[in-house]
């Protein structure tokens, strides 16, 4: 059986059908030649071609029946005798298509909102792994030796406080032992005590007790207290003497002698 050769029109229609996406303005090409290719077009492609070629619209209305039949309620209504006019098929499809797109948009927004809410709750309960040095509130580097984290600074303060209490307690204990062995009671009216009982009870000391370190008296102070206890009075002060006039000069000495001799002659005359 000889092979039938395709006509040029059929070959052109097949090529046009395979490349319907690139079809736009067709000019004066009749609808009858474009009908086989337009039947394979999608609703979006058919709607675009009709807008670019308005002269095809009256005859291309029949092509919207296939696209309108996608919606079951419209197909059932058509089978029952409704929507028999082909001029309404395009409008019915576009209306139902817009309603579906609006409904899909609302549903997608709800799903996106629920998804974001779940992700936020999941992020709030998740454990975050931090890399590098985590720095908290900064402190004075001169006080904390460059420690900036809250945990390290708090540990440093607690250690410093405990060390201060320990040093204060040890210092107070040593001072108490030193006083019990070295300090000697001195009284003004009693001789020096040379012995101190070693079994003296040391009072309990709290870490916040502040004690003055006793300083032993010097040799001069001990001698003074010993003399004061022995004699019972303070040493007398040195006697105060009157001022001695300066020695007279040579001329004043002669005048004194002359006056003295004159007075002697007067006394002799009075006695006679």
PDB file of C-alpha atoms in Angstrom:
ATOM      1  CA  UNK A   1       0.000   0.000   0.000  1.00  0.00           C
ATOM      2  CA  UNK A   2       1.553   3.257  -1.063  1.00  0.00           C
ATOM      3  CA  UNK A   3       2.250   5.811   1.617  1.00  0.00           C
ATOM      4  CA  UNK A   4      -0.025   8.856   1.532  1.00  0.00           C
ATOM      5  CA  UNK A   5       1.848  12.120   1.259  1.00  0.00           C
ATOM      6  CA  UNK A   6       0.702  14.865   3.643  1.00  0.00           C
ATOM      7  CA  UNK A   7      -0.385  18.100   2.196  1.00  0.00           C
ATOM      8  CA  UNK A   8       1.435  21.330   2.832  1.00  0.00           C
ATOM      9  CA  UNK A   9      -1.520  22.663   4.827  1.00  0.00           C
ATOM     10  CA  UNK A  10      -1.532  19.621   7.110  1.00  0.00           C
ATOM     11  CA  UNK A  11       2.202  19.856   7.671  1.00  0.00           C
ATOM     12  CA  UNK A  12       1.870  23.550   8.483  1.00  0.00           C
ATOM     13  CA  UNK A  13      -0.956  22.862  10.936  1.00  0.00           C
ATOM     14  CA  UNK A  14       1.087  20.177  12.717  1.00  0.00           C
ATOM     15  CA  UNK A  15       4.081  22.502  13.024  1.00  0.00           C
ATOM     16  CA  UNK A  16       1.826  25.286  14.289  1.00  0.00           C
ATOM     17  CA  UNK A  17       0.254  22.935  16.841  1.00  0.00           C
ATOM     18  CA  UNK A  18       3.677  21.945  18.194  1.00  0.00           C
ATOM     19  CA  UNK A  19       4.648  25.611  18.490  1.00  0.00           C
ATOM     20  CA  UNK A  20       1.335  27.118  19.534  1.00  0.00           C
ATOM     21  CA  UNK A  21       3.023  28.904  22.416  1.00  0.00           C
ATOM     22  CA  UNK A  22       4.791  31.192  19.940  1.00  0.00           C
ATOM     23  CA  UNK A  23       1.629  32.084  18.012  1.00  0.00           C
ATOM     24  CA  UNK A  24       0.500  35.686  18.433  1.00  0.00           C
ATOM     25  CA  UNK A  25      -0.815  37.854  15.610  1.00  0.00           C
ATOM     26  CA  UNK A  26      -2.039  35.829  12.619  1.00  0.00           C
ATOM     27  CA  UNK A  27      -3.110  38.633  10.321  1.00  0.00           C
ATOM     28  CA  UNK A  28      -5.677  37.643   7.700  1.00  0.00           C
ATOM     29  CA  UNK A  29      -5.307  33.875   8.122  1.00  0.00           C
ATOM     30  CA  UNK A  30      -8.820  32.379   8.226  1.00  0.00           C
ATOM     31  CA  UNK A  31     -10.124  30.633  11.333  1.00  0.00           C
ATOM     32  CA  UNK A  32     -10.655  27.385   9.438  1.00  0.00           C
ATOM     33  CA  UNK A  33      -6.898  26.935   8.979  1.00  0.00           C
ATOM     34  CA  UNK A  34      -6.121  27.811  12.606  1.00  0.00           C
ATOM     35  CA  UNK A  35      -8.922  25.753  14.178  1.00  0.00           C
ATOM     36  CA  UNK A  36      -6.999  22.400  14.436  1.00  0.00           C
ATOM     37  CA  UNK A  37      -4.098  24.147  16.195  1.00  0.00           C
ATOM     38  CA  UNK A  38      -6.319  26.323  18.445  1.00  0.00           C
ATOM     39  CA  UNK A  39      -8.167  23.230  19.663  1.00  0.00           C
ATOM     40  CA  UNK A  40      -4.872  22.049  21.222  1.00  0.00           C
ATOM     41  CA  UNK A  41      -4.185  25.407  22.900  1.00  0.00           C
ATOM     42  CA  UNK A  42      -4.529  25.951  26.634  1.00  0.00           C
ATOM     43  CA  UNK A  43      -7.096  28.458  27.970  1.00  0.00           C
ATOM     44  CA  UNK A  44      -4.324  31.010  28.609  1.00  0.00           C
ATOM     45  CA  UNK A  45      -2.923  30.598  25.073  1.00  0.00           C
ATOM     46  CA  UNK A  46      -6.372  30.781  23.459  1.00  0.00           C
ATOM     47  CA  UNK A  47      -7.327  33.873  25.461  1.00  0.00           C
ATOM     48  CA  UNK A  48      -4.104  35.646  24.436  1.00  0.00           C
ATOM     49  CA  UNK A  49      -4.550  34.793  20.718  1.00  0.00           C
ATOM     50  CA  UNK A  50      -8.132  36.066  20.795  1.00  0.00           C
ATOM     51  CA  UNK A  51      -7.075  39.351  22.318  1.00  0.00           C
ATOM     52  CA  UNK A  52      -4.407  39.831  19.632  1.00  0.00           C
ATOM     53  CA  UNK A  53      -6.781  38.733  16.870  1.00  0.00           C
ATOM     54  CA  UNK A  54     -10.310  39.973  17.671  1.00  0.00           C
ATOM     55  CA  UNK A  55     -11.645  38.869  14.272  1.00  0.00           C
ATOM     56  CA  UNK A  56     -11.380  35.235  15.429  1.00  0.00           C
ATOM     57  CA  UNK A  57     -13.664  35.732  18.430  1.00  0.00           C
ATOM     58  CA  UNK A  58     -17.106  35.034  16.945  1.00  0.00           C
ATOM     59  CA  UNK A  59     -15.982  31.706  15.512  1.00  0.00           C
ATOM     60  CA  UNK A  60     -13.587  30.676  18.322  1.00  0.00           C
ATOM     61  CA  UNK A  61     -16.319  30.726  21.009  1.00  0.00           C
ATOM     62  CA  UNK A  62     -16.970  27.047  20.360  1.00  0.00           C
ATOM     63  CA  UNK A  63     -13.478  26.186  21.618  1.00  0.00           C
ATOM     64  CA  UNK A  64     -14.361  27.284  25.188  1.00  0.00           C
ATOM     65  CA  UNK A  65     -16.772  24.411  25.699  1.00  0.00           C
ATOM     66  CA  UNK A  66     -13.882  22.024  26.275  1.00  0.00           C
ATOM     67  CA  UNK A  67     -12.311  24.359  28.850  1.00  0.00           C
ATOM     68  CA  UNK A  68     -15.650  25.077  30.581  1.00  0.00           C
ATOM     69  CA  UNK A  69     -16.275  21.344  30.977  1.00  0.00           C
ATOM     70  CA  UNK A  70     -13.365  21.169  33.440  1.00  0.00           C
ATOM     71  CA  UNK A  71     -15.739  22.427  36.149  1.00  0.00           C
ATOM     72  CA  UNK A  72     -18.154  19.631  36.951  1.00  0.00           C
ATOM     73  CA  UNK A  73     -21.074  21.823  37.987  1.00  0.00           C
ATOM     74  CA  UNK A  74     -20.908  23.752  34.722  1.00  0.00           C
ATOM     75  CA  UNK A  75     -20.680  20.541  32.738  1.00  0.00           C
ATOM     76  CA  UNK A  76     -23.709  19.092  34.548  1.00  0.00           C
ATOM     77  CA  UNK A  77     -25.632  22.283  33.939  1.00  0.00           C
ATOM     78  CA  UNK A  78     -24.739  22.139  30.239  1.00  0.00           C
ATOM     79  CA  UNK A  79     -25.903  18.537  29.975  1.00  0.00           C
ATOM     80  CA  UNK A  80     -29.176  19.493  31.618  1.00  0.00           C
ATOM     81  CA  UNK A  81     -29.769  22.114  28.968  1.00  0.00           C
ATOM     82  CA  UNK A  82     -28.279  25.203  30.555  1.00  0.00           C
ATOM     83  CA  UNK A  83     -25.590  27.419  29.048  1.00  0.00           C
ATOM     84  CA  UNK A  84     -26.286  26.360  25.474  1.00  0.00           C
ATOM     85  CA  UNK A  85     -25.204  29.675  24.009  1.00  0.00           C
ATOM     86  CA  UNK A  86     -21.509  29.499  22.993  1.00  0.00           C
ATOM     87  CA  UNK A  87     -21.054  33.214  23.554  1.00  0.00           C
ATOM     88  CA  UNK A  88     -21.295  32.669  27.317  1.00  0.00           C
ATOM     89  CA  UNK A  89     -18.803  29.859  27.607  1.00  0.00           C
ATOM     90  CA  UNK A  90     -15.774  32.111  27.654  1.00  0.00           C
ATOM     91  CA  UNK A  91     -17.267  34.339  30.373  1.00  0.00           C
ATOM     92  CA  UNK A  92     -18.313  31.349  32.520  1.00  0.00           C
ATOM     93  CA  UNK A  93     -14.865  29.866  32.365  1.00  0.00           C
ATOM     94  CA  UNK A  94     -13.093  33.148  33.168  1.00  0.00           C
ATOM     95  CA  UNK A  95     -15.428  33.857  36.104  1.00  0.00           C
ATOM     96  CA  UNK A  96     -14.979  30.407  37.612  1.00  0.00           C
ATOM     97  CA  UNK A  97     -11.231  30.582  36.982  1.00  0.00           C
ATOM     98  CA  UNK A  98     -10.929  33.892  38.880  1.00  0.00           C
ATOM     99  CA  UNK A  99     -12.968  32.512  41.778  1.00  0.00           C
ATOM    100  CA  UNK A 100     -10.707  29.494  42.027  1.00  0.00           C
ATOM    101  CA  UNK A 101      -7.578  31.648  41.894  1.00  0.00           C
ATOM    102  CA  UNK A 102      -8.912  33.885  44.658  1.00  0.00           C
ATOM    103  CA  UNK A 103      -9.777  30.854  46.775  1.00  0.00           C
ATOM    104  CA  UNK A 104      -6.318  29.377  46.218  1.00  0.00           C
ATOM    105  CA  UNK A 105      -4.699  32.649  47.254  1.00  0.00           C
ATOM    106  CA  UNK A 106      -6.668  32.764  50.513  1.00  0.00           C
ATOM    107  CA  UNK A 107      -5.804  29.151  51.293  1.00  0.00           C
ATOM    108  CA  UNK A 108      -2.122  29.689  50.510  1.00  0.00           C
ATOM    109  CA  UNK A 109      -2.018  32.728  52.820  1.00  0.00           C
ATOM    110  CA  UNK A 110      -3.587  30.716  55.651  1.00  0.00           C
ATOM    111  CA  UNK A 111      -1.152  27.865  55.120  1.00  0.00           C
ATOM    112  CA  UNK A 112       1.775  30.292  55.048  1.00  0.00           C
ATOM    113  CA  UNK A 113       0.577  31.969  58.247  1.00  0.00           C
ATOM    114  CA  UNK A 114       0.221  28.628  60.033  1.00  0.00           C
ATOM    115  CA  UNK A 115       3.619  27.529  58.785  1.00  0.00           C
ATOM    116  CA  UNK A 116       5.282  30.728  60.053  1.00  0.00           C
ATOM    117  CA  UNK A 117       3.566  30.310  63.420  1.00  0.00           C
ATOM    118  CA  UNK A 118       4.804  26.730  63.738  1.00  0.00           C
ATOM    119  CA  UNK A 119       8.313  27.791  62.752  1.00  0.00           C
ATOM    120  CA  UNK A 120       8.325  30.570  65.385  1.00  0.00           C
ATOM    121  CA  UNK A 121       7.189  28.169  68.111  1.00  0.00           C
ATOM    122  CA  UNK A 122       9.771  25.637  67.013  1.00  0.00           C
ATOM    123  CA  UNK A 123      12.532  28.264  67.039  1.00  0.00           C
ATOM    124  CA  UNK A 124      11.523  29.372  70.542  1.00  0.00           C
ATOM    125  CA  UNK A 125      11.856  25.801  71.862  1.00  0.00           C
ATOM    126  CA  UNK A 126      14.987  24.915  69.933  1.00  0.00           C
ATOM    127  CA  UNK A 127      18.525  24.961  71.312  1.00  0.00           C
ATOM    128  CA  UNK A 128      20.801  27.431  69.606  1.00  0.00           C
ATOM    129  CA  UNK A 129      24.466  26.566  69.147  1.00  0.00           C
ATOM    130  CA  UNK A 130      26.562  29.707  69.446  1.00  0.00           C
ATOM    131  CA  UNK A 131      30.013  29.865  67.914  1.00  0.00           C
ATOM    132  CA  UNK A 132      32.878  31.982  69.142  1.00  0.00           C
ATOM    133  CA  UNK A 133      33.109  33.979  72.343  1.00  0.00           C
ATOM    134  CA  UNK A 134      29.787  34.943  73.898  1.00  0.00           C
ATOM    135  CA  UNK A 135      30.186  38.328  75.536  1.00  0.00           C
ATOM    136  CA  UNK A 136      27.797  39.509  78.207  1.00  0.00           C
ATOM    137  CA  UNK A 137      27.618  42.808  80.057  1.00  0.00           C
ATOM    138  CA  UNK A 138      31.053  44.417  80.193  1.00  0.00           C
ATOM    139  CA  UNK A 139      32.703  45.409  83.464  1.00  0.00           C
ATOM    140  CA  UNK A 140      35.667  47.514  84.444  1.00  0.00           C
ATOM    141  CA  UNK A 141      38.771  45.732  83.161  1.00  0.00           C
ATOM    142  CA  UNK A 142      40.915  47.234  85.894  1.00  0.00           C
ATOM    143  CA  UNK A 143      38.832  45.535  88.570  1.00  0.00           C
ATOM    144  CA  UNK A 144      38.204  42.210  86.895  1.00  0.00           C
ATOM    145  CA  UNK A 145      41.434  41.753  84.918  1.00  0.00           C
ATOM    146  CA  UNK A 146      39.744  41.727  81.545  1.00  0.00           C
ATOM    147  CA  UNK A 147      36.865  39.401  82.530  1.00  0.00           C
ATOM    148  CA  UNK A 148      33.743  40.428  80.670  1.00  0.00           C
ATOM    149  CA  UNK A 149      31.367  37.475  81.008  1.00  0.00           C
ATOM    150  CA  UNK A 150      28.743  37.472  83.747  1.00  0.00           C
ATOM    151  CA  UNK A 151      29.605  33.992  84.993  1.00  0.00           C
ATOM    152  CA  UNK A 152      33.336  34.636  85.239  1.00  0.00           C
ATOM    153  CA  UNK A 153      32.900  38.008  86.936  1.00  0.00           C
ATOM    154  CA  UNK A 154      30.438  36.575  89.457  1.00  0.00           C
ATOM    155  CA  UNK A 155      32.809  33.712  90.240  1.00  0.00           C
ATOM    156  CA  UNK A 156      35.681  36.167  90.612  1.00  0.00           C
ATOM    157  CA  UNK A 157      33.697  38.325  93.059  1.00  0.00           C
ATOM    158  CA  UNK A 158      32.657  35.354  95.181  1.00  0.00           C
ATOM    159  CA  UNK A 159      36.240  34.067  95.307  1.00  0.00           C
ATOM    160  CA  UNK A 160      37.548  37.496  96.256  1.00  0.00           C
ATOM    161  CA  UNK A 161      34.947  37.878  98.997  1.00  0.00           C
ATOM    162  CA  UNK A 162      35.713  34.444 100.453  1.00  0.00           C
ATOM    163  CA  UNK A 163      39.450  35.161 100.376  1.00  0.00           C
ATOM    164  CA  UNK A 164      38.937  38.487 102.177  1.00  0.00           C
ATOM    165  CA  UNK A 165      36.927  36.801 104.930  1.00  0.00           C
ATOM    166  CA  UNK A 166      39.587  34.121 105.329  1.00  0.00           C
ATOM    167  CA  UNK A 167      42.406  36.674 105.554  1.00  0.00           C
ATOM    168  CA  UNK A 168      40.472  38.740 108.115  1.00  0.00           C
ATOM    169  CA  UNK A 169      39.749  35.699 110.273  1.00  0.00           C
ATOM    170  CA  UNK A 170      43.350  34.453 110.143  1.00  0.00           C
ATOM    171  CA  UNK A 171      44.690  37.933 110.919  1.00  0.00           C
ATOM    172  CA  UNK A 172      42.377  38.316 113.908  1.00  0.00           C
ATOM    173  CA  UNK A 173      43.372  34.891 115.224  1.00  0.00           C
ATOM    174  CA  UNK A 174      47.073  35.702 114.928  1.00  0.00           C
ATOM    175  CA  UNK A 175      46.596  39.031 116.699  1.00  0.00           C
ATOM    176  CA  UNK A 176      44.797  37.270 119.539  1.00  0.00           C
ATOM    177  CA  UNK A 177      47.642  34.754 119.910  1.00  0.00           C
ATOM    178  CA  UNK A 178      50.222  37.537 119.772  1.00  0.00           C
ATOM    179  CA  UNK A 179      48.431  39.516 122.469  1.00  0.00           C
ATOM    180  CA  UNK A 180      48.076  36.484 124.699  1.00  0.00           C
ATOM    181  CA  UNK A 181      51.871  35.851 124.615  1.00  0.00           C
ATOM    182  CA  UNK A 182      53.397  39.312 124.302  1.00  0.00           C
ATOM    183  CA  UNK A 183      51.064  41.886 125.816  1.00  0.00           C
ATOM    184  CA  UNK A 184      51.691  42.466 129.524  1.00  0.00           C
ATOM    185  CA  UNK A 185      49.365  44.391 131.833  1.00  0.00           C
ATOM    186  CA  UNK A 186      50.899  47.585 133.172  1.00  0.00           C
ATOM    187  CA  UNK A 187      49.477  49.506 136.111  1.00  0.00           C
ATOM    188  CA  UNK A 188      50.641  52.800 137.513  1.00  0.00           C
ATOM    189  CA  UNK A 189      50.425  51.661 141.132  1.00  0.00           C
ATOM    190  CA  UNK A 190      51.744  48.157 140.764  1.00  0.00           C
ATOM    191  CA  UNK A 191      55.107  46.736 139.659  1.00  0.00           C
ATOM    192  CA  UNK A 192      55.561  45.308 136.185  1.00  0.00           C
ATOM    193  CA  UNK A 193      54.144  41.914 135.635  1.00  0.00           C
ATOM    194  CA  UNK A 194      56.706  39.698 133.991  1.00  0.00           C
ATOM    195  CA  UNK A 195      54.532  36.681 133.388  1.00  0.00           C
ATOM    196  CA  UNK A 196      51.370  36.183 131.446  1.00  0.00           C
ATOM    197  CA  UNK A 197      49.265  33.057 131.822  1.00  0.00           C
ATOM    198  CA  UNK A 198      49.446  30.922 128.735  1.00  0.00           C
ATOM    199  CA  UNK A 199      46.094  29.271 129.369  1.00  0.00           C
ATOM    200  CA  UNK A 200      44.206  32.485 128.758  1.00  0.00           C
ATOM    201  CA  UNK A 201      41.022  31.847 126.823  1.00  0.00           C
ATOM    202  CA  UNK A 202      40.981  33.427 123.399  1.00  0.00           C
ATOM    203  CA  UNK A 203      37.579  34.992 122.668  1.00  0.00           C
ATOM    204  CA  UNK A 204      35.663  33.804 119.650  1.00  0.00           C
ATOM    205  CA  UNK A 205      36.150  36.082 116.687  1.00  0.00           C
ATOM    206  CA  UNK A 206      33.853  36.663 113.767  1.00  0.00           C
ATOM    207  CA  UNK A 207      35.223  37.284 110.255  1.00  0.00           C
ATOM    208  CA  UNK A 208      34.052  40.918 110.442  1.00  0.00           C
ATOM    209  CA  UNK A 209      35.787  41.684 113.769  1.00  0.00           C
ATOM    210  CA  UNK A 210      38.358  44.477 113.519  1.00  0.00           C
ATOM    211  CA  UNK A 211      41.167  44.328 116.139  1.00  0.00           C
ATOM    212  CA  UNK A 212      43.982  46.764 116.805  1.00  0.00           C
ATOM    213  CA  UNK A 213      47.463  45.262 116.851  1.00  0.00           C
ATOM    214  CA  UNK A 214      49.122  45.823 120.217  1.00  0.00           C
ATOM    215  CA  UNK A 215      52.491  47.598 120.140  1.00  0.00           C
ATOM    216  CA  UNK A 216      54.858  46.796 123.044  1.00  0.00           C
ATOM    217  CA  UNK A 217      56.049  49.848 125.065  1.00  0.00           C
ATOM    218  CA  UNK A 218      59.552  51.122 124.533  1.00  0.00           C
ATOM    219  CA  UNK A 219      62.394  50.926 127.094  1.00  0.00           C
ATOM    220  CA  UNK A 220      61.957  54.608 127.994  1.00  0.00           C
ATOM    221  CA  UNK A 221      58.237  54.146 128.660  1.00  0.00           C
ATOM    222  CA  UNK A 222      58.890  51.123 130.861  1.00  0.00           C
ATOM    223  CA  UNK A 223      61.519  53.014 132.873  1.00  0.00           C
ATOM    224  CA  UNK A 224      59.169  55.955 133.331  1.00  0.00           C
ATOM    225  CA  UNK A 225      56.360  53.708 134.581  1.00  0.00           C
ATOM    226  CA  UNK A 226      58.748  51.912 136.937  1.00  0.00           C
ATOM    227  CA  UNK A 227      59.999  55.192 138.483  1.00  0.00           C
ATOM    228  CA  UNK A 228      56.483  56.518 138.743  1.00  0.00           C
ATOM    229  CA  UNK A 229      55.331  53.374 140.550  1.00  0.00           C
ATOM    230  CA  UNK A 230      58.382  53.472 142.894  1.00  0.00           C
ATOM    231  CA  UNK A 231      58.329  57.151 143.954  1.00  0.00           C
ATOM    232  CA  UNK A 232      54.635  57.779 143.585  1.00  0.00           C
ATOM    233  CA  UNK A 233      54.964  61.299 142.214  1.00  0.00           C
ATOM    234  CA  UNK A 234      56.186  63.024 139.205  1.00  0.00           C
ATOM    235  CA  UNK A 235      59.805  64.251 139.264  1.00  0.00           C
ATOM    236  CA  UNK A 236      60.170  67.824 140.519  1.00  0.00           C
ATOM    237  CA  UNK A 237      60.906  70.473 138.032  1.00  0.00           C
ATOM    238  CA  UNK A 238      64.183  72.429 138.056  1.00  0.00           C
ATOM    239  CA  UNK A 239      64.317  75.571 140.345  1.00  0.00           C
ATOM    240  CA  UNK A 240      63.674  78.903 138.719  1.00  0.00           C
ATOM    241  CA  UNK A 241      66.381  81.521 139.445  1.00  0.00           C
ATOM    242  CA  UNK A 242      66.080  85.283 139.098  1.00  0.00           C
ATOM    243  CA  UNK A 243      67.757  87.070 136.280  1.00  0.00           C
ATOM    244  CA  UNK A 244      71.429  88.128 136.960  1.00  0.00           C
ATOM    245  CA  UNK A 245      72.189  91.648 135.682  1.00  0.00           C
ATOM    246  CA  UNK A 246      75.152  92.027 133.363  1.00  0.00           C
ATOM    247  CA  UNK A 247      78.522  93.195 134.937  1.00  0.00           C
ATOM    248  CA  UNK A 248      78.943  97.013 135.038  1.00  0.00           C
ATOM    249  CA  UNK A 249      81.388  98.804 132.777  1.00  0.00           C
ATOM    250  CA  UNK A 250      84.642 100.570 133.998  1.00  0.00           C
ATOM    251  CA  UNK A 251      83.131 104.085 134.120  1.00  0.00           C
ATOM    252  CA  UNK A 252      80.092 102.928 136.000  1.00  0.00           C
ATOM    253  CA  UNK A 253      82.373 101.137 138.519  1.00  0.00           C
ATOM    254  CA  UNK A 254      84.282 104.393 139.303  1.00  0.00           C
ATOM    255  CA  UNK A 255      81.015 106.276 139.787  1.00  0.00           C
ATOM    256  CA  UNK A 256      79.813 103.647 142.184  1.00  0.00           C
ATOM    257  CA  UNK A 257      83.039 103.817 144.187  1.00  0.00           C
ATOM    258  CA  UNK A 258      82.857 107.671 144.416  1.00  0.00           C
ATOM    259  CA  UNK A 259      79.276 107.580 145.560  1.00  0.00           C
ATOM    260  CA  UNK A 260      80.156 104.938 148.111  1.00  0.00           C
ATOM    261  CA  UNK A 261      83.041 106.972 149.603  1.00  0.00           C
ATOM    262  CA  UNK A 262      80.864 110.110 149.806  1.00  0.00           C
ATOM    263  CA  UNK A 263      78.226 108.262 151.676  1.00  0.00           C
ATOM    264  CA  UNK A 264      80.828 106.928 154.094  1.00  0.00           C
ATOM    265  CA  UNK A 265      82.033 110.475 154.966  1.00  0.00           C
ATOM    266  CA  UNK A 266      78.497 111.610 155.610  1.00  0.00           C
ATOM    267  CA  UNK A 267      77.904 108.697 157.938  1.00  0.00           C
ATOM    268  CA  UNK A 268      81.089 109.473 159.910  1.00  0.00           C
ATOM    269  CA  UNK A 269      80.056 113.117 160.303  1.00  0.00           C
ATOM    270  CA  UNK A 270      76.648 112.158 161.534  1.00  0.00           C
ATOM    271  CA  UNK A 271      78.160 109.810 164.120  1.00  0.00           C
ATOM    272  CA  UNK A 272      80.423 112.554 165.451  1.00  0.00           C
TER     273      UNK A 272
END
